[in-house]
Amino acid sequence: MTITRLLAVTIASLSLVPSAFTAEPPTVSTAPLPGPEAKGTDPEIIGEEKAVLTVAPNVPPPIKRKHATKVHVDLEVREVVKRMADGVDYLFWTFGGEVPGLFIRVREGDLVEFHLGNHPSSKMPHNIDLHAVTGPGGGAASSFTAPGHKSQFSFKAINPGLYVYHCATAPVGMHVANGMYGLILVEPKEGLPVVDREYYVMQGEFYTKGKFGEEGLQPFDMEKAIDEKASYVVFNGAVGSLVGDKALRAKVGERVRLFVGNGGPNLLSSFHVIGEIFDKVYQEGGMKVSQEHVQTTLVPAGGSAIVEFGLQVPGTYILVDHSLMRAFNKGALGMLKVEGDPNLIVYSGKEVDATYLGEYALPGSGSGAKLAGMEAEMKKAIAGDPKIAAMGKDIVMEKGKRIYTQLCFACHQAEGQGLPGVFPPLAGSDWLMADKKRAIVSLIGGLSGPVIVNKQTYNGVMPPSMLTDEQIASVLTFVRNSWGNSGDVVTVEEVKKVHAESSGQ
Ligand SMILES: [Cu+2]
């Protein structure tokens, strides 16, 4: 069925659904809905219960029941502004107020009575297509729900497996690109093997008008989405959602199972955990262990995989999409922190991950909150106070610091001290302080060939920074006013001017 036709049908069926959220009477009343009684009774079903739904990375507990039951699932669609990265907000469309949507866990044979609410503050109608459903549209047609309404439909979970659910309201790609996806696990009758920990990790990519890291509330960019040029590729809805304090945790000796999904809408994920080997992979979320001893498993858009591994060595393991630019430049990076005693037989030691990981090595710096506080304070001060100029510089410094810890720190080191013979120091650098314009040029175009810093010659390559003019201005202001350096503010106008001159050549 084409999307247009599907939509026409869903709208038609919508008008027949009695509205549970509002007191409005249904508009069309030619044929009454069949009603739940029309289903007939399923002899397999005993009793009923309410599904436990969890926010990623948590997973509802394994199902201990030995029989099928009727499970009520209550999910509410909400359109909410949330953090995409430090300083970057986005209007997400969500199942349950979260990206990915809440995790649903039922048992093979269960009768799922699904209630989909669409919060009255929503601007859009939404619905749900669960890949676990056997039936047209996976529930989409029966769940089309206008803002302030609620729909109900039921399905029997015939096939066990780990399934993606997503919104299927036109334009479908856009609803999914705004975060409308999650996972539903239909556990096989006999259950899954017991493990010590289970986690929910779901990849998805976002298409914003601004580039990666560009601040403010970022609108959706349809053109980028059609061209599949993602600005962000992330796990669990935001850059850093599984990093630092929010990392997944486990202990040496434990077995971990990851339920991995990919909402897309477009990209395939080459899911990999740096330093681990998946002992078992349930490829594509099916219920058979399809492969053992796997390094990287493919998770298609609108698909899933289950991976299991034991933990022998303590340390920090990095979850990535091994399409690596996505991991290190677009956000598809998470952490699993494993505590326990070293196991020198399996791995000798000397763990260095700070330089490799750049920004991610730093546990939640709280920089976003600090900036928001400063910006609020500045607004308050704006009623004609001379303090404003000083605050302005503080804000630029804080922004610059954030860029430094994301991009420059990996080479120039935490205190700007550099690495002897390899990366020149920024702390106390005569080269940096002597010529502002030259410093700007070096960040725009990169720097190579011999450079003399404090009488030491360096001859390496610094790649072009790919930063916006504003970002260059703040990071240069930061490095020229930190670690004993003291200079003036580098303004966006100055950078713009240099940029225009250099591109005019
Ligand atoms: Cu939707």
GROMACS .gro file of C-alpha atoms and ligand atoms in nm, residues 93 125-127 167 169 175 180, ligand 1:
model
    9
   93TRP     CA    1   0.937   1.359   1.881
  125PRO     CA    2  -0.053   1.323   1.470
  126HIS     CA    3   0.154   1.008   1.526
  127ASN     CA    4   0.113   0.632   1.520
  167CYS     CA    5   0.623   0.604   1.400
  169THR     CA    6   0.299   0.878   1.000
  175HIS     CA    7   0.906   1.128   1.216
  180MET     CA    8   1.041   0.818   1.699
  506CU      CU    9   0.520   1.048   1.449
   0.00000   0.00000   0.00000
